[in-house]
XYZ file of C-alpha atoms in Angstrom:
745
model
C 15.181 -9.325 -13.326
C 17.870 -10.642 -10.904
C 21.020 -12.823 -11.503
C 21.032 -15.206 -8.690
C 24.450 -16.096 -6.999
C 28.212 -15.610 -7.357
C 30.968 -15.973 -4.974
C 30.490 -12.789 -2.974
C 26.747 -13.538 -2.804
C 24.673 -15.025 -0.350
C 21.592 -16.262 -1.856
C 18.107 -18.048 -0.410
C 15.040 -19.501 -1.524
C 12.580 -19.603 1.012
C 11.968 -23.494 0.158
C 12.114 -24.339 4.285
C 11.433 -22.694 7.379
C 14.396 -20.839 8.517
C 14.004 -21.478 12.355
C 17.194 -19.521 13.673
C 18.186 -15.936 12.973
C 20.817 -14.102 13.994
C 18.606 -11.200 14.958
C 17.511 -13.241 17.806
C 20.672 -12.967 19.800
C 20.436 -9.085 20.155
C 24.014 -8.447 21.078
C 24.111 -5.004 19.609
C 20.838 -4.180 21.042
C 19.360 -2.380 18.354
C 16.797 -4.610 16.588
C 13.188 -4.020 17.715
C 14.046 -1.006 19.348
C 12.355 2.309 18.763
C 15.131 4.068 17.422
C 14.737 7.529 15.712
C 14.765 7.476 11.914
C 18.285 8.255 10.555
C 16.987 10.453 7.858
C 14.565 12.173 10.270
C 17.087 15.314 10.861
C 17.300 15.506 7.024
C 13.661 15.676 6.724
C 12.513 18.293 9.272
C 15.510 20.340 8.063
C 14.331 20.322 4.552
C 17.882 18.766 3.621
C 16.271 15.584 2.344
C 16.120 16.255 -1.939
C 13.054 15.375 -3.333
C 12.470 14.249 -7.052
C 11.350 17.799 -7.839
C 14.545 19.318 -5.844
C 17.385 18.623 -7.837
C 19.217 21.409 -9.113
C 20.055 20.668 -12.593
C 21.471 22.718 -14.900
C 19.375 24.230 -18.175
C 16.492 22.671 -17.275
C 13.253 23.229 -18.761
C 9.982 23.095 -17.213
C 6.908 21.262 -18.406
C 3.557 21.270 -17.683
C 1.099 18.653 -18.468
C -1.871 19.111 -20.171
C -5.086 17.088 -19.574
C -8.368 16.064 -21.799
C -11.426 18.086 -21.497
C -13.704 15.380 -22.681
C -14.437 12.050 -21.181
C -14.355 10.039 -24.303
C -13.589 10.481 -27.497
C -10.846 11.630 -30.158
C -8.108 14.759 -30.272
C -8.686 16.304 -33.907
C -6.085 18.860 -33.131
C -3.604 20.346 -31.160
C -2.802 23.823 -32.063
C 0.891 24.189 -30.566
C 1.780 27.536 -32.785
C -1.163 29.180 -31.125
C 0.993 29.203 -27.264
C 4.446 29.011 -28.918
C 4.783 32.516 -29.461
C 4.290 33.366 -25.716
C 7.069 34.510 -23.717
C 9.463 31.884 -22.640
C 7.705 29.113 -24.292
C 9.836 26.666 -25.946
C 7.765 23.928 -27.482
C 4.705 21.766 -27.222
C 5.132 17.939 -26.933
C 2.772 15.278 -28.044
C 3.321 11.771 -28.655
C 0.593 9.828 -29.839
C 2.178 6.485 -29.324
C 3.606 6.525 -26.161
C 1.841 9.519 -23.893
C -0.813 7.333 -22.681
C -2.781 6.332 -19.826
C 0.408 4.487 -18.553
C 0.153 1.400 -16.697
C 0.452 1.858 -12.532
C 0.801 -1.660 -11.154
C 4.216 -1.977 -11.361
C 6.033 -4.949 -12.488
C 8.680 -5.447 -15.651
C 5.798 -6.088 -18.486
C 3.669 -3.375 -18.136
C 3.714 -1.079 -21.234
C 1.425 1.644 -22.979
C -1.339 0.315 -25.142
C -3.225 3.093 -26.349
C -2.285 6.599 -27.871
C -3.595 10.272 -26.952
C -5.546 10.511 -30.184
C -8.428 8.088 -28.238
C -9.260 9.588 -24.725
C -10.584 7.124 -22.606
C -11.023 9.291 -19.290
C -11.460 13.236 -18.715
C -7.930 14.605 -17.790
C -5.894 11.946 -19.536
C -2.584 13.526 -20.079
C -2.563 14.444 -23.848
C 0.589 16.910 -24.036
C 3.378 18.795 -21.943
C 4.119 22.387 -22.783
C 8.088 23.306 -22.136
C 8.946 26.824 -21.013
C 12.108 28.695 -19.535
C 9.861 28.926 -16.461
C 7.096 26.988 -14.554
C 4.866 30.214 -14.939
C 5.192 30.522 -18.624
C 4.420 26.908 -19.295
C 1.542 26.764 -16.688
C 0.088 29.812 -18.936
C 0.460 28.278 -22.028
C -0.698 24.980 -21.086
C -3.970 26.648 -19.735
C -4.280 28.256 -23.093
C -3.370 25.263 -25.425
C -5.893 25.002 -27.878
C -7.515 21.216 -28.499
C -10.280 19.989 -30.676
C -12.190 17.528 -29.872
C -14.532 14.772 -31.322
C -16.741 13.400 -28.677
C -18.055 10.015 -28.357
C -20.839 8.608 -25.781
C -18.867 7.227 -22.611
C -19.708 5.313 -19.560
C -19.561 6.944 -16.643
C -22.122 5.763 -14.245
C -21.408 2.969 -12.352
C -25.129 2.279 -11.175
C -26.452 2.619 -14.638
C -24.167 0.052 -15.809
C -23.782 -2.677 -13.137
C -25.594 -5.206 -14.718
C -23.089 -5.076 -17.798
C -20.297 -6.266 -15.461
C -17.910 -8.749 -16.792
C -15.298 -11.746 -15.586
C -11.418 -9.973 -15.483
C -8.689 -11.961 -15.772
C -6.918 -14.027 -12.763
C -4.623 -12.184 -10.901
C -2.879 -12.255 -7.406
C -6.218 -14.127 -6.536
C -8.671 -15.962 -8.712
C -11.289 -13.385 -10.099
C -13.980 -16.394 -9.073
C -13.507 -19.121 -6.500
C -16.025 -21.592 -5.374
C -15.928 -24.352 -2.581
C -18.764 -26.551 -1.635
C -22.263 -25.064 -2.299
C -23.178 -21.419 -0.714
C -26.873 -21.314 -1.837
C -27.565 -24.684 -0.353
C -25.714 -23.941 2.905
C -27.759 -20.596 2.910
C -30.889 -22.763 3.001
C -30.067 -25.127 5.381
C -28.533 -22.843 7.866
C -30.110 -21.988 11.179
C -29.261 -17.979 10.901
C -28.094 -16.431 7.746
C -27.348 -12.611 6.579
C -27.361 -11.726 3.072
C -26.206 -7.804 2.841
C -24.838 -5.265 0.298
C -21.935 -2.737 1.069
C -20.821 0.082 -1.036
C -17.526 1.994 -0.614
C -16.334 4.874 -2.981
C -13.585 5.796 -5.172
C -10.889 6.713 -3.573
C -7.217 8.635 -3.876
C -4.153 7.820 -2.158
C -3.422 11.520 -1.938
C -0.109 11.584 -0.792
C 1.724 14.604 0.462
C 3.990 14.869 -2.500
C 2.801 15.349 -5.919
C 4.104 12.915 -8.792
C 7.402 14.488 -10.260
C 10.167 13.718 -12.564
C 13.059 15.120 -13.836
C 14.586 13.702 -17.261
C 18.160 13.981 -18.163
C 19.881 12.548 -20.910
C 23.296 11.759 -21.790
C 23.516 10.204 -25.390
C 21.174 7.480 -25.543
C 20.829 7.012 -22.086
C 18.138 8.459 -19.420
C 18.506 9.557 -15.815
C 15.173 10.279 -14.383
C 14.790 11.664 -10.802
C 11.398 10.623 -9.972
C 8.875 9.729 -7.025
C 8.604 5.619 -7.389
C 8.059 3.339 -4.600
C 9.514 0.505 -7.018
C 12.421 1.670 -9.049
C 14.037 -1.638 -10.407
C 10.456 -2.473 -12.051
C 9.571 1.377 -12.777
C 12.825 1.569 -14.830
C 11.538 -1.652 -16.784
C 8.355 -0.064 -17.700
C 9.932 3.312 -18.772
C 12.566 1.476 -20.940
C 9.660 -0.254 -22.407
C 7.492 2.616 -22.885
C 10.399 4.463 -24.533
C 11.556 1.613 -26.615
C 15.174 1.407 -25.288
C 16.800 -1.148 -23.167
C 16.132 -1.489 -19.603
C 20.224 -0.946 -19.055
C 19.931 2.691 -20.434
C 17.347 3.798 -17.941
C 18.653 4.910 -14.433
C 15.894 6.036 -11.682
C 16.815 7.838 -8.636
C 14.214 7.989 -5.933
C 16.096 9.027 -2.657
C 13.386 10.304 -0.692
C 9.205 9.862 -1.643
C 6.704 11.806 0.074
C 4.564 9.068 0.103
C 3.143 6.740 -2.233
C 0.167 4.404 -0.965
C 0.521 2.676 -4.042
C -0.087 5.825 -6.241
C 3.589 5.608 -7.439
C 4.073 1.655 -7.711
C 4.421 2.134 -11.372
C 5.465 4.725 -13.778
C 3.010 7.645 -14.014
C 2.355 10.172 -17.136
C 4.704 12.519 -15.768
C 7.788 10.149 -15.821
C 6.811 9.428 -19.670
C 6.040 13.057 -20.747
C 9.436 14.577 -19.259
C 11.439 11.547 -20.594
C 10.176 12.385 -24.050
C 10.217 15.969 -24.026
C 14.154 15.968 -22.774
C 14.880 13.795 -25.720
C 13.299 15.712 -28.044
C 14.343 19.012 -26.537
C 18.083 18.038 -26.174
C 17.919 19.757 -22.544
C 16.514 18.204 -19.135
C 12.852 18.345 -18.268
C 11.273 18.898 -15.075
C 7.809 17.975 -14.960
C 5.571 18.197 -11.764
C 1.962 17.451 -11.550
C -0.755 20.142 -10.122
C -2.596 18.549 -7.057
C -5.675 18.587 -9.653
C -3.469 16.739 -11.842
C -2.694 13.704 -9.448
C -6.297 13.498 -8.958
C -7.111 13.211 -12.302
C -4.844 11.127 -14.176
C -2.783 8.682 -11.684
C -4.473 6.438 -10.222
C -7.773 5.678 -7.813
C -8.941 2.821 -5.635
C -12.211 1.241 -7.488
C -15.559 2.035 -5.788
C -16.879 -1.695 -4.817
C -20.276 -3.018 -4.297
C -20.033 -5.833 -2.140
C -22.550 -8.772 -1.332
C -21.921 -10.637 1.595
C -23.502 -13.756 2.626
C -22.747 -15.572 5.848
C -24.871 -18.817 7.119
C -24.210 -20.155 10.569
C -25.470 -22.487 13.057
C -26.778 -21.684 16.667
C -23.226 -22.243 18.004
C -21.976 -19.159 15.650
C -19.684 -21.571 13.429
C -20.085 -20.750 10.056
C -21.266 -22.850 7.315
C -21.041 -20.634 4.498
C -19.315 -17.508 3.056
C -20.077 -15.895 0.210
C -18.582 -12.493 -1.058
C -19.444 -11.034 -4.144
C -17.928 -7.946 -5.517
C -18.283 -5.394 -8.215
C -15.375 -3.061 -9.010
C -14.743 -0.814 -12.062
C -12.035 0.053 -14.561
C -11.368 1.034 -18.056
C -12.329 -1.143 -20.621
C -8.684 -1.949 -21.428
C -7.799 -2.954 -17.802
C -7.934 -6.558 -16.340
C -6.628 -5.246 -12.878
C -9.722 -5.381 -10.485
C -9.496 -4.563 -6.860
C -8.938 -7.979 -4.779
C -12.063 -7.229 -2.257
C -12.254 -10.941 -1.072
C -8.426 -11.624 -0.928
C -8.676 -11.575 3.095
C -12.191 -13.417 3.116
C -10.205 -16.497 1.542
C -8.592 -17.539 4.628
C -9.938 -15.363 7.630
C -12.507 -17.558 8.767
C -13.299 -21.056 8.684
C -16.540 -22.362 6.478
C -16.596 -25.485 4.462
C -19.025 -23.692 1.653
C -17.184 -20.539 0.009
C -18.178 -18.246 -2.947
C -15.619 -15.608 -3.501
C -15.917 -13.516 -6.832
C -14.866 -10.364 -8.533
C -16.603 -8.749 -11.681
C -15.939 -5.604 -13.443
C -17.904 -2.659 -14.580
C -15.976 -1.118 -17.673
C -16.267 2.813 -17.233
C -14.396 5.814 -18.923
C -12.983 6.672 -15.677
C -9.429 7.423 -14.506
C -7.598 4.158 -14.127
C -8.483 1.937 -10.971
C -5.566 0.441 -9.226
C -3.614 -0.352 -6.178
C -4.100 1.932 -3.351
C -3.001 1.186 0.202
C -3.917 -2.496 1.199
C -5.637 -3.195 -1.868
C -8.641 -5.851 -1.387
C -8.351 -5.731 2.481
C -8.982 -1.984 3.304
C -12.355 -2.177 1.290
C -13.458 -5.816 1.025
C -13.011 -5.921 5.439
C -15.545 -3.239 5.875
C -18.182 -5.608 3.869
C -17.074 -8.982 5.756
C -16.419 -7.575 9.409
C -19.546 -5.462 9.104
C -21.631 -8.339 8.382
C -19.690 -10.553 10.856
C -21.304 -7.688 13.117
C -24.717 -8.168 11.848
C -24.630 -11.787 12.113
C -23.796 -11.989 15.866
C -26.615 -9.545 16.615
C -29.009 -12.038 14.793
C -27.416 -14.733 16.721
C -27.445 -12.977 19.876
C -23.890 -13.562 20.257
C -20.949 -11.173 21.329
C -18.867 -10.165 18.231
C -15.727 -11.332 19.596
C -17.034 -14.994 20.443
C -18.399 -15.034 16.827
C -14.717 -14.337 15.392
C -13.158 -16.853 17.868
C -15.376 -19.708 16.888
C -14.514 -19.273 13.345
C -10.807 -18.843 13.924
C -8.941 -21.566 12.272
C -4.999 -22.669 12.281
C -5.485 -24.153 8.995
C -6.231 -22.370 5.716
C -9.837 -23.173 4.645
C -9.405 -23.462 1.254
C -6.037 -24.451 0.649
C -5.686 -27.058 3.428
C -1.999 -25.831 4.405
C -1.178 -24.465 8.208
C -1.257 -20.863 8.666
C 2.499 -19.866 9.009
C 1.654 -17.989 12.201
C -1.732 -16.678 13.292
C -2.683 -15.032 16.678
C -6.009 -13.697 15.835
C -7.867 -14.804 18.879
C -5.273 -13.530 21.102
C -5.512 -10.561 19.342
C -9.210 -9.878 19.887
C -8.863 -11.253 23.792
C -6.106 -9.068 24.639
C -7.591 -5.909 22.801
C -10.901 -6.546 24.233
C -8.945 -6.528 27.737
C -7.160 -3.315 27.039
C -10.066 -1.400 25.484
C -12.418 -2.247 28.039
C -15.001 -4.159 25.848
C -16.685 -5.661 28.810
C -17.932 -2.274 29.435
C -19.822 -1.869 25.961
C -23.689 -1.596 25.876
C -25.036 -4.753 24.015
C -28.203 -3.011 23.455
C -27.383 -0.203 20.618
C -28.744 3.219 21.384
C -28.438 2.810 25.067
C -25.348 4.799 26.207
C -25.853 8.499 26.346
C -23.673 11.362 27.528
C -26.059 14.669 26.776
C -26.596 14.845 22.949
C -24.121 12.175 22.176
C -24.916 8.635 21.927
C -21.948 6.579 22.795
C -21.146 3.095 21.287
C -18.006 0.319 20.687
C -16.905 -1.866 17.994
C -14.699 -4.256 16.906
C -13.261 -5.735 13.519
C -10.373 -8.306 12.928
C -7.782 -7.238 10.998
C -5.465 -9.298 8.353
C -3.126 -8.714 5.546
C -1.865 -11.171 3.447
C 2.035 -11.368 3.697
C 4.124 -11.331 0.443
C 8.094 -12.059 -0.297
C 9.457 -10.360 -2.905
C 12.891 -10.917 -4.819
C 15.133 -8.572 -3.614
C 18.834 -7.924 -3.344
C 21.230 -5.347 -1.213
C 24.801 -5.213 -1.310
C 26.879 -4.433 2.144
C 30.403 -2.968 2.405
C 32.586 -2.768 5.391
C 34.925 -0.333 5.114
C 38.973 -0.018 6.765
C 37.658 2.559 9.226
C 34.868 0.334 10.613
C 31.964 2.109 9.334
C 29.529 0.325 6.736
C 27.610 1.099 3.530
C 24.310 -0.904 2.755
C 23.114 -0.070 -0.924
C 20.058 -1.368 -2.553
C 17.325 0.102 -5.103
C 14.938 -0.281 -2.136
C 13.005 2.975 -1.558
C 11.838 4.747 1.747
C 8.326 5.952 1.307
C 8.079 7.259 4.768
C 8.162 4.009 6.146
C 11.045 3.903 8.094
C 13.010 1.763 5.618
C 16.602 3.535 5.945
C 16.001 3.323 9.648
C 15.100 -0.608 9.767
C 17.947 -1.767 7.240
C 20.512 0.332 9.200
C 19.276 -1.611 12.079
C 19.459 -5.193 10.738
C 23.114 -4.497 9.421
C 23.901 -3.032 12.872
C 22.803 -5.920 14.850
C 24.618 -8.576 12.932
C 27.533 -6.632 12.022
C 27.865 -4.987 15.646
C 28.597 -1.772 13.999
C 26.757 0.833 15.425
C 23.689 2.457 13.536
C 25.565 5.778 13.313
C 28.420 4.282 11.316
C 26.032 2.679 8.618
C 25.625 4.850 5.647
C 22.481 4.060 3.745
C 22.268 4.239 -0.101
C 18.494 3.648 -1.139
C 16.266 4.569 -4.455
C 18.756 4.277 -7.290
C 18.733 1.388 -10.040
C 22.390 1.497 -10.233
C 22.325 -0.463 -6.966
C 21.664 -3.916 -6.560
C 17.687 -4.250 -7.404
C 14.936 -4.790 -5.434
C 11.271 -4.988 -5.151
C 10.704 -1.851 -3.411
C 8.281 -0.344 -1.506
C 4.397 -1.588 -1.819
C 2.303 -4.594 -0.921
C 4.059 -4.544 2.913
C 6.797 -6.639 1.521
C 9.381 -3.986 1.692
C 11.011 -5.038 5.317
C 10.656 -8.413 4.916
C 12.166 -8.853 1.441
C 15.134 -5.800 1.405
C 15.328 -6.782 5.038
C 16.066 -10.117 4.305
C 18.342 -9.330 1.677
C 20.531 -7.231 3.908
C 20.152 -9.783 6.468
C 22.002 -12.360 4.040
C 24.718 -9.943 2.910
C 25.702 -9.629 6.611
C 25.332 -13.218 7.255
C 27.822 -14.045 4.544
C 30.306 -10.844 5.803
C 29.960 -12.348 9.433
C 31.601 -15.479 8.475
C 34.347 -13.997 6.187
C 34.866 -11.844 9.793
C 35.144 -15.231 11.390
C 37.831 -16.581 8.958
C 39.798 -13.357 9.024
C 39.749 -13.678 13.198
C 40.284 -17.071 12.836
C 37.629 -18.004 15.407
C 34.797 -20.393 14.937
C 31.876 -18.426 13.784
C 29.349 -19.718 16.601
C 31.900 -18.394 18.891
C 32.133 -14.653 17.101
C 30.688 -11.786 18.920
C 30.512 -8.730 16.964
C 29.539 -5.513 19.344
C 30.239 -1.826 19.039
C 32.542 -2.054 16.357
C 34.465 -4.871 17.940
C 35.282 -8.423 16.822
C 35.707 -10.960 20.088
C 36.433 -14.260 20.334
C 38.873 -16.751 21.690
C 39.688 -14.419 24.391
C 40.739 -11.935 21.854
C 39.193 -8.662 20.518
C 40.157 -6.439 17.465
C 38.390 -3.399 15.696
C 36.201 -4.788 12.783
C 37.764 -2.455 10.499
C 41.204 -4.145 10.987
C 39.840 -7.523 9.592
C 38.722 -6.301 6.280
C 41.772 -4.935 4.338
C 40.899 -2.433 2.173
C 37.516 -3.126 2.675
C 34.941 -6.201 2.467
C 31.243 -6.738 0.540
C 28.758 -9.031 0.108
C 25.466 -8.982 -1.491
C 22.383 -11.014 -0.294
C 19.678 -11.981 -2.509
C 16.361 -13.532 -0.969
C 13.403 -14.749 -3.688
C 10.047 -16.564 -2.560
C 9.889 -20.634 -2.635
C 8.032 -23.338 -1.631
C 6.940 -21.906 1.445
C 4.723 -19.302 0.241
C 2.723 -22.713 -1.271
C 3.292 -24.868 1.976
C 2.049 -22.382 4.409
C -0.873 -19.351 4.248
C 1.058 -16.481 5.427
C -0.651 -13.408 6.627
C -0.327 -10.651 9.680
C -3.275 -10.707 12.022
C -4.523 -8.334 14.641
C -8.099 -6.647 15.969
C -9.350 -3.302 15.792
C -11.649 -1.429 18.533
C -13.429 2.023 18.457
C -15.567 4.069 20.284
C -17.429 6.775 18.781
C -20.056 9.214 19.594
C -22.977 10.193 17.509
C -25.084 13.469 18.070
C -28.487 12.911 18.087
C -29.276 16.472 16.542
C -27.065 16.798 13.907
C -25.906 12.940 13.096
C -22.384 14.326 13.699
C -19.804 11.145 14.412
C -16.730 11.471 16.533
C -13.954 8.843 16.924
C -13.289 9.153 20.708
C -10.542 6.414 20.864
C -9.524 3.553 18.910
C -6.926 0.820 19.794
C -4.902 -1.623 17.645
C -3.441 -4.811 18.563
C -1.293 -6.656 15.765
C 0.407 -9.523 15.254
C 3.188 -9.210 12.489
C 6.006 -11.263 13.100
C 9.256 -9.548 14.466
C 8.715 -5.846 14.802
C 12.056 -4.541 13.333
C 11.184 -1.077 15.065
C 8.917 -0.353 17.312
C 8.710 3.275 16.566
C 8.425 2.995 12.683
C 5.994 -0.037 13.082
C 3.687 1.749 15.890
C 3.837 5.124 13.298
C 2.584 2.484 10.195
C -0.208 1.320 12.331
C -1.223 4.751 13.521
C -1.537 5.801 9.631
C -3.391 2.463 8.859
C -5.891 3.720 11.240
C -6.142 7.076 10.204
C -6.721 5.309 6.958
C -9.759 3.859 8.450
C -11.153 6.529 9.726
C -11.280 8.053 6.269
C -13.002 5.227 4.762
C -15.647 4.988 7.288
C -16.644 8.787 7.909
C -14.969 11.043 4.812
C -13.369 10.025 2.000
C -15.352 9.788 -1.388
C -13.917 10.228 -4.891
C -16.935 11.702 -6.745
C -17.016 11.912 -10.570
C -19.713 13.856 -12.756
C -21.741 10.975 -14.114
C -22.204 13.214 -17.239
C -18.713 13.228 -18.566
C -16.820 11.595 -15.696
C -14.999 14.704 -14.604
C -13.646 14.442 -10.991
C -15.706 16.949 -9.039
C -13.507 16.993 -5.855
C -10.018 16.969 -7.255
C -7.959 18.689 -4.167
C -7.508 18.179 -0.828
C -10.156 20.972 0.218
C -12.684 19.079 -1.522
C -11.556 15.159 -0.947
C -11.977 14.699 2.729
C -8.946 13.125 4.349
C -9.027 12.879 7.990
C -7.304 15.736 9.814
C -6.345 16.321 13.524
C -9.622 17.074 14.518
C -11.075 14.208 13.048
C -8.494 11.669 14.740
C -8.619 10.860 18.447
C -5.527 9.245 20.683
C -4.958 5.917 18.837
C -3.405 3.403 20.712
C -1.165 0.445 19.276
C -0.002 -2.733 20.779
C 2.289 -5.654 19.381
C 1.924 -9.173 20.071
C 5.378 -10.977 20.094
C 5.801 -13.098 17.490
C 8.124 -14.816 15.341
C 7.403 -15.983 11.568
C 10.198 -18.744 10.677
C 8.623 -19.354 7.225
C 8.005 -15.683 6.215
C 11.842 -15.358 5.911
C 14.999 -15.262 7.841
C 14.557 -12.130 9.631
C 10.988 -13.601 10.810
C 8.887 -10.601 10.059
C 6.040 -10.065 8.177
C 4.422 -7.005 6.696
C 2.865 -4.587 8.921
C 2.101 -1.077 7.643
C -1.342 -2.174 5.333
C -2.378 -4.448 8.294
C -3.342 -1.122 10.445
C -5.827 -0.172 7.654
C -7.647 -3.667 7.209
C -10.596 -3.823 9.645
C -10.199 -0.500 10.647
C -13.041 0.876 8.883
C -15.253 -1.703 9.900
C -14.911 -1.513 13.789
C -15.852 2.399 13.615
C -18.955 1.216 11.408
C -19.867 -1.279 13.947
C -19.376 1.401 16.775
C -21.726 3.705 15.046
C -24.558 1.240 14.963
C -23.874 0.320 18.633
C -23.946 4.001 19.282
C -27.025 5.340 17.749
C -29.013 1.885 16.483
C -28.413 3.183 12.931
C -27.320 0.816 10.334
C -25.463 2.257 7.499
C -23.847 0.111 4.576
C -22.918 2.676 2.163
C -19.547 4.491 2.828
C -18.505 7.045 3.895
C -21.055 7.420 6.742
C -21.743 11.145 6.552
C -24.572 12.788 8.975
C -27.332 12.841 6.070
C -26.993 8.822 6.288
C -27.828 8.810 9.899
C -30.292 11.978 10.765
C -33.884 10.026 9.683
C -32.766 6.899 12.028
C -31.652 8.615 15.177
C -33.617 8.209 18.329
C -35.265 11.895 19.856
C -32.991 13.747 21.939
């Protein structure tokens, strides 16, 4: 993907700890502070251009058509029946490339099956082109398609016994250590429980959209992609052209949450149609198509077994999961990813098996694995604590460990116990009623719950270029993206802090594959990876400025646009001649094997359960997190607030429902798929633990966005039990699952 190193490039492979960081000095005084987003004025004024908003001459409008059967084949598509409609230009199908496009990112993903074969209801099979959107939409709705139906597999429960072991991926599909069965037999106290989470949709505000423009044999795609660099490689492979001939531009993205990690059907459809038509094509998915034909988080069935002594120390952890995906896919929701390292325990079994269904492709959704896996693990820990007669925080602390229990390497940094203690103090945990269903306020039963939070930290190969101009301003450019997480602001802060150039004098260029390649936004690796690349570029520029100033580098101070050293000061712009630039490149190294890297925290929730209606109201939540250096206190807090809101949705509202007769999605819009809204979300409180992780990267920061999700749902679920004494293990917890067990008014 990258070419590493040249005379104007500062490259770093994280083979060793990086104990000293240029961000430690804080001379410019912008790093870690809660700066407003530099792109904020553009967004609130409507001036930020999103993928569907580029003004392109001679644009044709494309509307996608989805299959109306769950499994089978296409016999015919009668394009002539709609080509005669006013404004309709053409109907494009491509049975080799229009397919269930891979969505997981990476450069090797490519289509594997044509749309003559239908794998799931809603699979994209055609794009109708017209001079106006309205004409294309009408023709798409009226397009006659003849199908040959086949028997499909749609019901998870009916086929759960047919599961198979998928290929190993980011974690092993199966992992065992010691003998869990024997440990369960020998233990003083055990729990053996099953938890269920449904399929979920990312439900990003901006739908998937692409505008494809060909110039000779080169394609420019204005598209909503979290990872443009690998997306361009995927798209090139899909189209059978060189990756050098594909440019993706994704300046602003209205949320992705994993659904835009890889290319989606509208990108391929727009590219093929534009090439065939000889004019630009725009394709924007309808909200129902986003649900039908992008990606879902897999449903899960989790069996959690815990064995402990009377002191609460775990002797065994078993976390066995069933997930689902298409028959041709090997991706599995890594449900047990956090279970591998969160708690000590010598006997361990963490497995993932897959049920093959004719349902929409399952793939990464924000905090893949931890978001749902920690519902099972952390609720089971709560049930074990009750069985032991032990405080749930004490149980977690006694199983805290500074050594990875499987790899036997140290954690790079870990403040789990501190998060639990500090969070308990801030939340008022000592006021919790230990006996469920004993705190009443009229019709409401009130309870508190807690859960640990963890999210694996990842460093991805990335690069960035930084230029200082003669007027003392600077430009930062990278194919990194901002999906609403604050990348524009954070990367500008890093450059400002190291170069001493005010943030308002730094121009950001992100989301364009013509700029230096980057891993993009996903997996909470964005700030640590692209941020480190910016850091390294600025580190080289700082060294060059010291030479131009003729002072030792350690004597140079850069602040407010001035270079200061040896009792002299000069404007930084005067030192760069016609301009000075450098490129930074970061890639993972031995540190990711020599340490286990993750962010940690704790969630606390207080809920009310109405004894008459079964209604659950989250009254307050507190999250406390340790994720290395916090680069911007405001954007970091915002990410945690979003994650905690995700947790409320997992616990109480979100449930993607498929018709078990044909796999059709029943609730395929934001009216019927219930994400939490303002009325569901109380005042959320976020705190950070001051931390630096010298093993993670040179900026000492770790991923934080997805950490806010991990464990959040479990804290709500545990609070519900503490409130009303009804234990529900099938998410989401709706009124009907509580009513029969509630105590009388």
